[in-house]
Each structure stands twice: as structure tokens, then as C-alpha cells.
GROMACS .gro file of N, CA, C and O in nm:
model
  200
    1MET      N    1   0.083  -0.120   0.000
    1MET     CA    2   0.000   0.000   0.000
    1MET      C    3   0.087   0.125   0.000
    1MET      O    4   0.060   0.218  -0.075
    2SER      N    5   0.189   0.128   0.084
    2SER     CA    6   0.273   0.247   0.090
    2SER      C    7   0.356   0.264  -0.037
    2SER      O    8   0.385   0.376  -0.077
    3THR      N    9   0.392   0.154  -0.102
    3THR     CA   10   0.466   0.163  -0.227
    3THR      C   11   0.381   0.225  -0.336
    3THR      O   12   0.429   0.310  -0.413
    4ILE      N   13   0.255   0.189  -0.341
    4ILE     CA   14   0.164   0.246  -0.439
    4ILE      C   15   0.146   0.395  -0.415
    4ILE      O   16   0.148   0.475  -0.508
    5LEU      N   17   0.131   0.435  -0.288
    5LEU     CA   18   0.118   0.577  -0.255
    5LEU      C   19   0.244   0.654  -0.292
    5LEU      O   20   0.236   0.766  -0.342
    6LEU      N   21   0.360   0.594  -0.270
    6LEU     CA   22   0.485   0.660  -0.304
    6LEU      C   23   0.497   0.680  -0.455
    6LEU      O   24   0.537   0.788  -0.501
    7VAL      N   25   0.459   0.580  -0.533
    7VAL     CA   26   0.464   0.592  -0.679
    7VAL      C   27   0.367   0.700  -0.727
    7VAL      O   28   0.401   0.782  -0.813
    8ILE      N   29   0.247   0.705  -0.669
    8ILE     CA   30   0.149   0.807  -0.708
    8ILE      C   31   0.200   0.946  -0.675
    8ILE      O   32   0.187   1.039  -0.755
    9ILE      N   33   0.262   0.963  -0.559
    9ILE     CA   34   0.314   1.094  -0.520
    9ILE      C   35   0.426   1.138  -0.614
    9ILE      O   36   0.431   1.254  -0.655
   10VAL      N   37   0.514   1.046  -0.650
   10VAL     CA   38   0.623   1.081  -0.741
   10VAL      C   39   0.567   1.120  -0.878
   10VAL      O   40   0.612   1.218  -0.939
   11LEU      N   41   0.467   1.048  -0.927
   11LEU     CA   42   0.406   1.083  -1.056
   11LEU      C   43   0.337   1.218  -1.051
   11LEU      O   44   0.344   1.296  -1.146
   12LEU      N   45   0.272   1.248  -0.939
   12LEU     CA   46   0.209   1.379  -0.924
   12LEU      C   47   0.312   1.491  -0.918
   12LEU      O   48   0.290   1.600  -0.971
   13LEU      N   49   0.426   1.465  -0.853
   13LEU     CA   50   0.531   1.565  -0.849
   13LEU      C   51   0.586   1.594  -0.987
   13LEU      O   52   0.611   1.710  -1.023
   14ILE      N   53   0.605   1.490  -1.067
   14ILE     CA   54   0.654   1.510  -1.204
   14ILE      C   55   0.549   1.583  -1.287
   14ILE      O   56   0.581   1.672  -1.365
   15GLY      N   57   0.423   1.548  -1.270
   15GLY     CA   58   0.316   1.611  -1.346
   15GLY      C   59   0.290   1.755  -1.307
   15GLY      O   60   0.237   1.833  -1.385
   16ALA      N   61   0.326   1.794  -1.185
   16ALA     CA   62   0.300   1.930  -1.138
   16ALA      C   63   0.405   2.029  -1.187
   16ALA      O   64   0.385   2.150  -1.177
   17LEU      N   65   0.515   1.981  -1.241
   17LEU     CA   66   0.618   2.072  -1.291
   17LEU      C   67   0.573   2.135  -1.423
   17LEU      O   68   0.538   2.063  -1.516
   18PRO      N   69   0.575   2.266  -1.432
   18PRO     CA   70   0.530   2.332  -1.557
   18PRO      C   71   0.640   2.341  -1.663
   18PRO      O   72   0.675   2.447  -1.710
   19THR      N   73   0.698   2.228  -1.698
   19THR     CA   74   0.807   2.229  -1.795
   19THR      C   75   0.760   2.204  -1.937
   19THR      O   76   0.835   2.227  -2.030
   20TRP      N   77   0.639   2.155  -1.953
   20TRP     CA   78   0.587   2.129  -2.086
   20TRP      C   79   0.506   2.249  -2.133
   20TRP      O   80   0.445   2.321  -2.054
   21GLY      N   81   0.504   2.272  -2.262
   21GLY     CA   82   0.438   2.389  -2.318
   21GLY      C   83   0.290   2.396  -2.289
   21GLY      O   84   0.237   2.503  -2.260
   22TYR      N   85   0.221   2.284  -2.293
   22TYR     CA   86   0.077   2.287  -2.272
   22TYR      C   87   0.039   2.310  -2.126
   22TYR      O   88  -0.074   2.349  -2.096
   23SER      N   89   0.132   2.290  -2.033
   23SER     CA   90   0.098   2.306  -1.891
   23SER      C   91   0.145   2.439  -1.834
   23SER      O   92   0.125   2.463  -1.715
   24SER      N   93   0.205   2.524  -1.914
   24SER     CA   94   0.258   2.649  -1.860
   24SER      C   95   0.148   2.746  -1.820
   24SER      O   96   0.168   2.832  -1.735
   25ALA      N   97   0.030   2.735  -1.878
   25ALA     CA   98  -0.080   2.826  -1.847
   25ALA      C   99  -0.169   2.775  -1.733
   25ALA      O  100  -0.266   2.840  -1.698
   26TRP      N  101  -0.136   2.662  -1.676
   26TRP     CA  102  -0.220   2.605  -1.570
   26TRP      C  103  -0.206   2.680  -1.439
   26TRP      O  104  -0.291   2.672  -1.353
   27GLY      N  105  -0.097   2.751  -1.418
   27GLY     CA  106  -0.076   2.826  -1.296
   27GLY      C  107  -0.047   2.737  -1.177
   27GLY      O  108   0.028   2.640  -1.186
   28TYR      N  109  -0.109   2.769  -1.064
   28TYR     CA  110  -0.082   2.696  -0.941
   28TYR      C  111  -0.176   2.577  -0.922
   28TYR      O  112  -0.174   2.514  -0.816
   29GLY      N  113  -0.258   2.546  -1.018
   29GLY     CA  114  -0.355   2.437  -1.006
   29GLY      C  115  -0.295   2.303  -0.971
   29GLY      O  116  -0.329   2.244  -0.868
   30PRO      N  117  -0.204   2.250  -1.051
   30PRO     CA  118  -0.148   2.117  -1.022
   30PRO      C  119  -0.071   2.112  -0.891
   30PRO      O  120  -0.084   2.016  -0.814
   31SER      N  121   0.007   2.214  -0.860
   31SER     CA  122   0.083   2.211  -0.736
   31SER      C  123  -0.009   2.230  -0.615
   31SER      O  124   0.019   2.177  -0.507
   32GLY      N  125  -0.118   2.305  -0.632
   32GLY     CA  126  -0.214   2.319  -0.522
   32GLY      C  127  -0.285   2.190  -0.491
   32GLY      O  128  -0.303   2.153  -0.374
   33VAL      N  129  -0.323   2.118  -0.595
   33VAL     CA  130  -0.388   1.987  -0.575
   33VAL      C  131  -0.289   1.890  -0.513
   33VAL      O  132  -0.324   1.813  -0.423
   34LEU      N  133  -0.165   1.892  -0.558
   34LEU     CA  134  -0.063   1.805  -0.502
   34LEU      C  135  -0.040   1.836  -0.355
   34LEU      O  136  -0.029   1.746  -0.272
   35GLY      N  137  -0.036   1.964  -0.320
   35GLY     CA  138  -0.019   2.002  -0.180
   35GLY      C  139  -0.135   1.955  -0.094
   35GLY      O  140  -0.115   1.909   0.019
   36LEU      N  141  -0.256   1.965  -0.146
   36LEU     CA  142  -0.373   1.919  -0.072
   36LEU      C  143  -0.367   1.767  -0.050
   36LEU      O  144  -0.394   1.719   0.061
   37ILE      N  145  -0.328   1.694  -0.152
   37ILE     CA  146  -0.317   1.548  -0.139
   37ILE      C  147  -0.209   1.512  -0.038
   37ILE      O  148  -0.228   1.422   0.045
   38LEU      N  149  -0.096   1.583  -0.041
   38LEU     CA  150   0.010   1.555   0.055
   38LEU      C  151  -0.033   1.585   0.198
   38LEU      O  152   0.002   1.512   0.291
   39ILE      N  153  -0.109   1.692   0.218
   39ILE     CA  154  -0.158   1.725   0.352
   39ILE      C  155  -0.253   1.617   0.402
   39ILE      O  156  -0.246   1.574   0.517
   40VAL      N  157  -0.344   1.572   0.316
   40VAL     CA  158  -0.438   1.467   0.355
   40VAL      C  159  -0.363   1.339   0.389
   40VAL      O  160  -0.392   1.273   0.490
   41LEU      N  161  -0.264   1.302   0.308
   41LEU     CA  162  -0.186   1.181   0.336
   41LEU      C  163  -0.107   1.195   0.466
   41LEU      O  164  -0.096   1.099   0.542
   42LEU      N  165  -0.054   1.314   0.493
   42LEU     CA  166   0.019   1.335   0.617
   42LEU      C  167  -0.073   1.323   0.739
   42LEU      O  168  -0.036   1.261   0.838
   43VAL      N  169  -0.193   1.378   0.730
   43VAL     CA  170  -0.288   1.367   0.841
   43VAL      C  171  -0.328   1.222   0.862
   43VAL      O  172  -0.333   1.174   0.976
   44LEU      N  173  -0.354   1.149   0.753
   44LEU     CA  174  -0.389   1.008   0.767
   44LEU      C  175  -0.274   0.927   0.825
   44LEU      O  176  -0.296   0.835   0.905
   45LEU      N  177  -0.151   0.961   0.787
   45LEU     CA  178  -0.036   0.891   0.839
   45LEU      C  179  -0.020   0.917   0.988
   45LEU      O  180   0.008   0.825   1.066
   46LEU      N  181  -0.040   1.042   1.030
   46LEU     CA  182  -0.028   1.075   1.172
   46LEU      C  183  -0.140   1.014   1.255
   46LEU      O  184  -0.119   0.984   1.374
   47MET      N  185  -0.256   0.995   1.196
   47MET     CA  186  -0.368   0.933   1.268
   47MET      C  187  -0.356   0.782   1.272
   47MET      O  188  -0.430   0.716   1.343
   48GLY      N  189  -0.265   0.725   1.195
   48GLY     CA  190  -0.247   0.581   1.194
   48GLY      C  191  -0.338   0.508   1.100
   48GLY      O  192  -0.355   0.387   1.110
   49ARG      N  193  -0.400   0.577   1.006
   49ARG     CA  194  -0.492   0.512   0.912
   49ARG      C  195  -0.418   0.447   0.797
   49ARG      O  196  -0.472   0.362   0.728
   50ILE      N  197  -0.295   0.490   0.771
   50ILE     CA  198  -0.216   0.431   0.662
   50ILE      C  199  -0.105   0.349   0.722
   50ILE      O  200  -0.035   0.390   0.807
   0.00000   0.00000   0.00000
């Protein structure tokens, strides 16, 4: 389970980088969603749910 979460987080980190031409106009959207997901995962980890 934790390996799958780690792979998903790494893929989201790569996808949030605005290095491709089509994603340069997205602004803070991808990184904001990634930050929200990381906060939720951190809270779940601290609560012992993961």
C-alpha cells in the first residue's frame, strides 16, 4: 500500500512541474492539488490510518 502511494506521489510531483508547453498556463492548479493530497496523506499517516 505504501509503495503504491509513493509511486502516485512521485508521478504527481513530475506532473506538477510546468516544464511542458501545454501546462505552462495552468498556474498553481497542479501544485495546489498536489499540496492538498500531501496534507491529507500526512494527516492520515499521523492518525495511523495508513
